[in-house]
Amino acid sequence: MSLREDDDADEALGGDSGSSGSADRDGELARSDPEAKDTEETHGDDFEINEQSFEELRLDSGTIGDVQSTWIAFLQASESRETAGEAIYTAVFDAAPSFQALFKTPRAVMAVRFMNGLNQIVTTLEDPRKLKIVVETLGFQHMDREVTQPRLAIFRDAVLELLTVELGARWTERAHRGWLALFNYAGGSFIYVRHNYKDRLRILAASWAIANKTEDDGEEVSGEDEKHHDQSDQLQDTGAQEAERAEREKDTDHWGHDMSVPTNFNDMFIFNAAVMGFAKSTWMNEVLASFDTIVRHVSNSYRLHEECDVLSLRLAKYKGEIDLSTYKAVMLASLRSLCRDWNADHEVAWSWLWDNVERLIAALLGKPARMMRALDKLWSGLEDKDQDFLRTEVFQEFFSIAPTGQDFFKQSASRLNFIVDHVVSYTLDMYQQPKHVVEDLSALGLRHVGYGIPTEMVAPFCTAYIMVVRKLTDDEQTIDAFSWSLNLVSRILCRVISEGSTVVMRAINANSAKRLRKAVACAPRGKRAMWMLSVQVGTQSISPLMWAIETGSLDAAKAILVDLLTIRADRDRYYFGMDILFERHPDVVQRLCLDAPGLLSVLLDGLVWRSRLSENGMRRVNYYVKHLLLDGDGNFAQTLEWLVEHDDPKIICHPAIVMVSDIAWHKLAFKIFLSGKIWFLFTLLVFVVSQSVLNHLGEKEEASAADHLAMFVCRCFIYNFSLGQWIYYHVKHAYKDLRAGQVIRIARMVAPAYLQTWQDKASLALTILLLLMFAIEPILTCIPHMHENFPGSGIFTQLCPQADGSRFVYSLFSMGAMMMYFLLLIDLSVFSTRISAFVLMIIRVLSEVMLFLFALLFFLLAFACAVSTLEHANSDFSDIPQSGLSLLKVTLGMMGGGRFDRLEEDAALFVSVILYVIVTVVFLINMLVAQLNSEYQATYQDMVGFARLNRCKMVIESMPSVSKRRWEKVVQRLRLDEPCEFGEGDVGLAGGIQVFEPASANPTTKETIRRFGGSTSPAAQWPAEDAAHHAEETDRFERIERLIEKTMKRMSNGDRRKNGGGGSDGGSINNSSSFADESAFKSGSA
């Protein structure tokens, strides 16, 4: 027997589709007469399928013995069970190749399932009750498929023919009739289960909706796995439910004891479990966390089986005893309390559901631990050469099974090895951390949706793995453990890819704006935005918009942004994707700045609406800047910070950003910035008085004591309040950055990251200069000697002989500090964008000035050294320093006329100076003028943008000082929650600020709001004219290109026919080759 019976039996008699057929059956043989089981003959009449009832199958002992003996003989005739399974697999698909499209499981795994399913049925023939349970479980697993008699007949006849051929003389008539009865019983049971359990499914769906207080649309849970274009709606609903389940799982280790009456199933279950004495059975938490998914997917055998498999792995982590029947008791008690219309039908339906789930879970209890140990032993025991063999052989086998797979795996060998290692780790981690692995696989599957890899590749990939593992070990338990885990991983991955492959994602993979517009054209108008912003499978989600940006599909990303930010309207409401866009991606501006700067203007343009009509020469404009101004918590958004880091002077001048920055500046940051600068101006004034006014009075011998005292007070103020403030500022920020590891390099030295701006560098220089001034302060030096006998003695004097050596150095530091003070004063230019733009222009051209000074220094040094080598009697050029100083005076026009006359006395010196003048004054200075003019012309267009960037920096620095109360008051005055009008009496959308601008400022001749008549239901699609409008504008040149291509092809084909070319044969060969590859791929994927 396999390590996993009920799971491996899934699809064993029809796989993903189920199968049934018309056949013959002896009624007395097939049904429940216990007295006749030993006397009833199993030969004579044709057997028929009984679809009207489902009872126990009782065969006479001789028939049972023949069936079981032929089965054993068939297994012994094969090399292994896997070989026997492959034979059954091949026989079925040779008889009906169309079956291959119905099976999604890898060939090797499917063959094992065929074997295990048949083996399980044959071995339970002697126990009719157990046989019925096994067959009912199989029918339950196939309930979401169309089990038909023709399909059953094909499957049955194919297997019987295989057994006849393989066994030869050992195949008896009684064995044939016994196998026939067995297949007909199973097939009829499948059909019976499917036809008679629909009512149970409807009851389950309705009562579950009541128990969870959710709206039920009254539709039964269909056994059909319906596929329709509204796939995204299903994903959103299912994803929301899965997300809620994930939130519940966070608290599943705690049983509630709230005495209030529970109103939903989870709370009621916890309450009843505590009351019934099962509060310590914490394994129920795992079942409860998965139960919602189990109930909602009862008709989907794949998802139900997958959920039960994962749940079994999670239960395997529980160390105590697990009695699944106790969960049923608590479950039924909870449902009875919540469903007022509970009756016997409900009891039967829920008992039936849990019995089937219990059988699926019970089949695995106790086995995952053994399988994990076996698989761990295999992987941990592999040597390096075995690991290398696994990595290389897997893809060789895969490419031989599915040659077209090479088109999807084009990465380097190291990347392919990385993939192999990850798959191996998943198979073991599935046993060790099932919940974590399921989350990772969901995320991985959604990424593969974006890669556009078809799910057909998963099946041959898994088959290749199993084939290679068989070469590494002969232990059947290890192979079963690996096959089962890999199968579960592949099922999860395929499901996620299948559910996530929406029409929008396919359009993004093709980077086609046209296809994307067609894809969203069929979306309900109420969910159109979510189709482009979220594809959710389970608790994992992927954003089509962000995926398009990350993968460089910018045409599709632009189409998404344009569609989201297009205002559409019917008679009842307006539809605008702004809110949902920023709720789903609050950092969308940052993402665009980093990955797609060209789309920033598209986003911002969509946030501005201008009326086509003007009123008294003014035009109504709505700026929908709520999410640019506020974040999700109601605080100031980081939009300006991201745009400042982006440093684009053009985008910062966009009207929407100008609106946001002006609001923040004028209503909030201006006062805080001004208050800070007033204090700075006051300290600067005190410093000027102290160092430039009173300093000269204090140096005079006749200075009064009042003058000395005033200078001392001013300097004390500077050292305490200015120097102290700057020390605190720099220590705080340096400690914060160094502790966080945020450092930069300045002149090969490590420095805290806050020193990136020139203002912080200048303030640090000022701090150092003030510290040096304080260290050698002449007044402090003279305090012990102020009453001694020297000129200018007295209180707080600085003229004592002991300070003579430091006063000059002190004056140098004072001069440097004064320059730093005035340099920091440049920040005041932010009050006027015009002045700020001029200052920024000066800073921009400083680089050109520095280049000029470097060139001037080079020529100055060169000519100074050159003229020093000449023999002459001119004292102005006696040595290199004197020559350099004289040449500099020549450049700056400071050389006197008499000195120029003396140059004529020495011809060589005179010629050298003339050459120097030509190089520096004529050439370099004019070059500087030309460079400054060129830089000015290049920067002039962005001058205002740079000024606004500077102002935004000040806003960002000032906003943390704004009190919460003041911020809330400003936001309240903006009334962002009130709708803005689109016209007189036309109440529009909230989230904007309405202003009036001159009608001539931005002429608008086209209405940007698209209005539609007809149905106003949010479930209705927008009329087709919406997409046709875009197609007419954008596809005109594409149609012309296609027409030209067709014409060129016709001309080329005509030339070939005239020349007797054989292009068709070549095409046939290519097509045949492609067909061969496709056939090999399909055979492998089966």
PDB file of N, CA and C in Angstrom, residues 710-756:
ATOM      1  N   ALA A 710      29.577  95.195  27.422  1.00  0.00           N
ATOM      2  CA  ALA A 710      28.665  94.902  26.311  1.00  0.00           C
ATOM      3  C   ALA A 710      29.248  93.830  25.398  1.00  0.00           C
ATOM      4  N   MET A 711      30.551  93.943  25.112  1.00  0.00           N
ATOM      5  CA  MET A 711      31.180  92.942  24.242  1.00  0.00           C
ATOM      6  C   MET A 711      31.189  91.581  24.921  1.00  0.00           C
ATOM      7  N   PHE A 712      31.453  91.558  26.245  1.00  0.00           N
ATOM      8  CA  PHE A 712      31.470  90.280  26.972  1.00  0.00           C
ATOM      9  C   PHE A 712      30.084  89.623  26.974  1.00  0.00           C
ATOM     10  N   VAL A 713      29.048  90.423  27.179  1.00  0.00           N
ATOM     11  CA  VAL A 713      27.677  89.881  27.187  1.00  0.00           C
ATOM     12  C   VAL A 713      27.319  89.322  25.814  1.00  0.00           C
ATOM     13  N   CYS A 714      27.653  90.039  24.770  1.00  0.00           N
ATOM     14  CA  CYS A 714      27.341  89.557  23.412  1.00  0.00           C
ATOM     15  C   CYS A 714      28.040  88.234  23.111  1.00  0.00           C
ATOM     16  N   ARG A 715      29.332  88.168  23.514  1.00  0.00           N
ATOM     17  CA  ARG A 715      30.055  86.930  23.246  1.00  0.00           C
ATOM     18  C   ARG A 715      29.529  85.776  24.097  1.00  0.00           C
ATOM     19  N   CYS A 716      29.140  86.068  25.325  1.00  0.00           N
ATOM     20  CA  CYS A 716      28.523  85.019  26.159  1.00  0.00           C
ATOM     21  C   CYS A 716      27.234  84.512  25.520  1.00  0.00           C
ATOM     22  N   PHE A 717      26.461  85.428  24.965  1.00  0.00           N
ATOM     23  CA  PHE A 717      25.220  85.025  24.291  1.00  0.00           C
ATOM     24  C   PHE A 717      25.517  84.116  23.101  1.00  0.00           C
ATOM     25  N   ILE A 718      26.531  84.472  22.306  1.00  0.00           N
ATOM     26  CA  ILE A 718      26.880  83.655  21.136  1.00  0.00           C
ATOM     27  C   ILE A 718      27.337  82.269  21.567  1.00  0.00           C
ATOM     28  N   TYR A 719      28.219  82.223  22.580  1.00  0.00           N
ATOM     29  CA  TYR A 719      28.766  80.928  22.987  1.00  0.00           C
ATOM     30  C   TYR A 719      27.713  80.035  23.645  1.00  0.00           C
ATOM     31  N   ASN A 720      26.775  80.636  24.336  1.00  0.00           N
ATOM     32  CA  ASN A 720      25.768  79.822  25.036  1.00  0.00           C
ATOM     33  C   ASN A 720      24.593  79.452  24.138  1.00  0.00           C
ATOM     34  N   PHE A 721      24.030  80.422  23.457  1.00  0.00           N
ATOM     35  CA  PHE A 721      22.777  80.178  22.752  1.00  0.00           C
ATOM     36  C   PHE A 721      22.963  79.808  21.268  1.00  0.00           C
ATOM     37  N   SER A 722      23.990  80.353  20.637  1.00  0.00           N
ATOM     38  CA  SER A 722      24.219  79.981  19.244  1.00  0.00           C
ATOM     39  C   SER A 722      25.088  78.734  19.157  1.00  0.00           C
ATOM     40  N   LEU A 723      26.267  78.796  19.816  1.00  0.00           N
ATOM     41  CA  LEU A 723      27.142  77.624  19.790  1.00  0.00           C
ATOM     42  C   LEU A 723      26.480  76.426  20.467  1.00  0.00           C
ATOM     43  N   GLY A 724      25.820  76.658  21.599  1.00  0.00           N
ATOM     44  CA  GLY A 724      25.155  75.556  22.295  1.00  0.00           C
ATOM     45  C   GLY A 724      24.071  74.902  21.448  1.00  0.00           C
ATOM     46  N   GLN A 725      23.314  75.743  20.734  1.00  0.00           N
ATOM     47  CA  GLN A 725      22.260  75.205  19.866  1.00  0.00           C
ATOM     48  C   GLN A 725      22.856  74.358  18.749  1.00  0.00           C
ATOM     49  N   TRP A 726      23.923  74.853  18.126  1.00  0.00           N
ATOM     50  CA  TRP A 726      24.518  74.099  17.027  1.00  0.00           C
ATOM     51  C   TRP A 726      25.179  72.817  17.511  1.00  0.00           C
ATOM     52  N   ILE A 727      25.793  72.826  18.677  1.00  0.00           N
ATOM     53  CA  ILE A 727      26.384  71.596  19.215  1.00  0.00           C
ATOM     54  C   ILE A 727      25.302  70.552  19.452  1.00  0.00           C
ATOM     55  N   TYR A 728      24.197  70.960  20.047  1.00  0.00           N
ATOM     56  CA  TYR A 728      23.101  70.011  20.295  1.00  0.00           C
ATOM     57  C   TYR A 728      22.563  69.446  18.973  1.00  0.00           C
ATOM     58  N   TYR A 729      22.413  70.307  17.987  1.00  0.00           N
ATOM     59  CA  TYR A 729      21.890  69.874  16.690  1.00  0.00           C
ATOM     60  C   TYR A 729      22.789  68.818  16.049  1.00  0.00           C
ATOM     61  N   HIS A 730      24.082  69.088  15.995  1.00  0.00           N
ATOM     62  CA  HIS A 730      24.992  68.178  15.305  1.00  0.00           C
ATOM     63  C   HIS A 730      25.227  66.899  16.102  1.00  0.00           C
ATOM     64  N   VAL A 731      25.299  66.978  17.399  1.00  0.00           N
ATOM     65  CA  VAL A 731      25.481  65.766  18.203  1.00  0.00           C
ATOM     66  C   VAL A 731      24.268  64.854  18.061  1.00  0.00           C
ATOM     67  N   LYS A 732      23.095  65.433  18.103  1.00  0.00           N
ATOM     68  CA  LYS A 732      21.871  64.628  17.998  1.00  0.00           C
ATOM     69  C   LYS A 732      21.802  63.910  16.662  1.00  0.00           C
ATOM     70  N   HIS A 733      22.015  64.636  15.580  1.00  0.00           N
ATOM     71  CA  HIS A 733      21.896  64.019  14.259  1.00  0.00           C
ATOM     72  C   HIS A 733      23.054  63.067  13.973  1.00  0.00           C
ATOM     73  N   ALA A 734      24.233  63.397  14.437  1.00  0.00           N
ATOM     74  CA  ALA A 734      25.366  62.492  14.220  1.00  0.00           C
ATOM     75  C   ALA A 734      25.157  61.183  14.973  1.00  0.00           C
ATOM     76  N   TYR A 735      24.703  61.273  16.211  1.00  0.00           N
ATOM     77  CA  TYR A 735      24.445  60.061  17.002  1.00  0.00           C
ATOM     78  C   TYR A 735      23.353  59.218  16.358  1.00  0.00           C
ATOM     79  N   LYS A 736      22.316  59.860  15.892  1.00  0.00           N
ATOM     80  CA  LYS A 736      21.211  59.134  15.265  1.00  0.00           C
ATOM     81  C   LYS A 736      21.664  58.411  13.996  1.00  0.00           C
ATOM     82  N   ASP A 737      22.422  59.091  13.153  1.00  0.00           N
ATOM     83  CA  ASP A 737      22.866  58.471  11.899  1.00  0.00           C
ATOM     84  C   ASP A 737      23.905  57.382  12.137  1.00  0.00           C
ATOM     85  N   LEU A 738      24.844  57.642  13.029  1.00  0.00           N
ATOM     86  CA  LEU A 738      25.875  56.639  13.285  1.00  0.00           C
ATOM     87  C   LEU A 738      25.294  55.397  13.944  1.00  0.00           C
ATOM     88  N   ARG A 739      24.324  55.588  14.804  1.00  0.00           N
ATOM     89  CA  ARG A 739      23.685  54.431  15.449  1.00  0.00           C
ATOM     90  C   ARG A 739      22.915  53.604  14.437  1.00  0.00           C
ATOM     91  N   ALA A 740      22.306  54.272  13.468  1.00  0.00           N
ATOM     92  CA  ALA A 740      21.562  53.558  12.428  1.00  0.00           C
ATOM     93  C   ALA A 740      22.456  53.076  11.300  1.00  0.00           C
ATOM     94  N   GLY A 741      23.736  53.407  11.357  1.00  0.00           N
ATOM     95  CA  GLY A 741      24.647  52.982  10.301  1.00  0.00           C
ATOM     96  C   GLY A 741      24.507  53.753   9.013  1.00  0.00           C
ATOM     97  N   GLN A 742      23.911  54.942   9.075  1.00  0.00           N
ATOM     98  CA  GLN A 742      23.707  55.763   7.882  1.00  0.00           C
ATOM     99  C   GLN A 742      24.877  56.749   7.757  1.00  0.00           C
ATOM    100  N   VAL A 743      25.806  56.412   6.889  1.00  0.00           N
ATOM    101  CA  VAL A 743      27.000  57.246   6.739  1.00  0.00           C
ATOM    102  C   VAL A 743      27.237  57.526   5.268  1.00  0.00           C
ATOM    103  N   ILE A 744      28.001  58.562   5.012  1.00  0.00           N
ATOM    104  CA  ILE A 744      28.428  58.912   3.666  1.00  0.00           C
ATOM    105  C   ILE A 744      29.926  59.161   3.707  1.00  0.00           C
ATOM    106  N   ARG A 745      30.517  59.300   2.526  1.00  0.00           N
ATOM    107  CA  ARG A 745      31.954  59.580   2.456  1.00  0.00           C
ATOM    108  C   ARG A 745      32.165  60.988   1.894  1.00  0.00           C
ATOM    109  N   ILE A 746      32.928  61.763   2.640  1.00  0.00           N
ATOM    110  CA  ILE A 746      33.296  63.113   2.222  1.00  0.00           C
ATOM    111  C   ILE A 746      34.810  63.182   2.216  1.00  0.00           C
ATOM    112  N   ALA A 747      35.375  63.338   1.013  1.00  0.00           N
ATOM    113  CA  ALA A 747      36.836  63.386   0.876  1.00  0.00           C
ATOM    114  C   ALA A 747      37.481  62.163   1.526  1.00  0.00           C
ATOM    115  N   ARG A 748      36.918  60.990   1.209  1.00  0.00           N
ATOM    116  CA  ARG A 748      37.423  59.698   1.682  1.00  0.00           C
ATOM    117  C   ARG A 748      37.284  59.499   3.183  1.00  0.00           C
ATOM    118  N   MET A 749      36.524  60.360   3.839  1.00  0.00           N
ATOM    119  CA  MET A 749      36.285  60.209   5.263  1.00  0.00           C
ATOM    120  C   MET A 749      34.818  59.863   5.491  1.00  0.00           C
ATOM    121  N   VAL A 750      34.583  59.024   6.485  1.00  0.00           N
ATOM    122  CA  VAL A 750      33.220  58.621   6.816  1.00  0.00           C
ATOM    123  C   VAL A 750      32.565  59.726   7.622  1.00  0.00           C
ATOM    124  N   ALA A 751      31.347  60.079   7.259  1.00  0.00           N
ATOM    125  CA  ALA A 751      30.621  61.146   7.943  1.00  0.00           C
ATOM    126  C   ALA A 751      29.161  60.745   8.068  1.00  0.00           C
ATOM    127  N   PRO A 752      28.464  61.285   9.062  1.00  0.00           N
ATOM    128  CA  PRO A 752      27.029  60.984   9.204  1.00  0.00           C
ATOM    129  C   PRO A 752      26.261  61.429   7.966  1.00  0.00           C
ATOM    130  N   ALA A 753      25.177  60.723   7.694  1.00  0.00           N
ATOM    131  CA  ALA A 753      24.446  60.955   6.450  1.00  0.00           C
ATOM    132  C   ALA A 753      23.770  62.322   6.413  1.00  0.00           C
ATOM    133  N   TYR A 754      23.501  62.930   7.572  1.00  0.00           N
ATOM    134  CA  TYR A 754      22.798  64.217   7.546  1.00  0.00           C
ATOM    135  C   TYR A 754      23.643  65.334   6.938  1.00  0.00           C
ATOM    136  N   LEU A 755      24.953  65.099   6.775  1.00  0.00           N
ATOM    137  CA  LEU A 755      25.830  66.120   6.214  1.00  0.00           C
ATOM    138  C   LEU A 755      25.802  66.149   4.693  1.00  0.00           C
ATOM    139  N   GLN A 756      24.805  65.548   4.096  1.00  0.00           N
ATOM    140  CA  GLN A 756      24.713  65.557   2.640  1.00  0.00           C
ATOM    141  C   GLN A 756      24.437  66.949   2.089  1.00  0.00           C
TER     142      GLN A 756
END
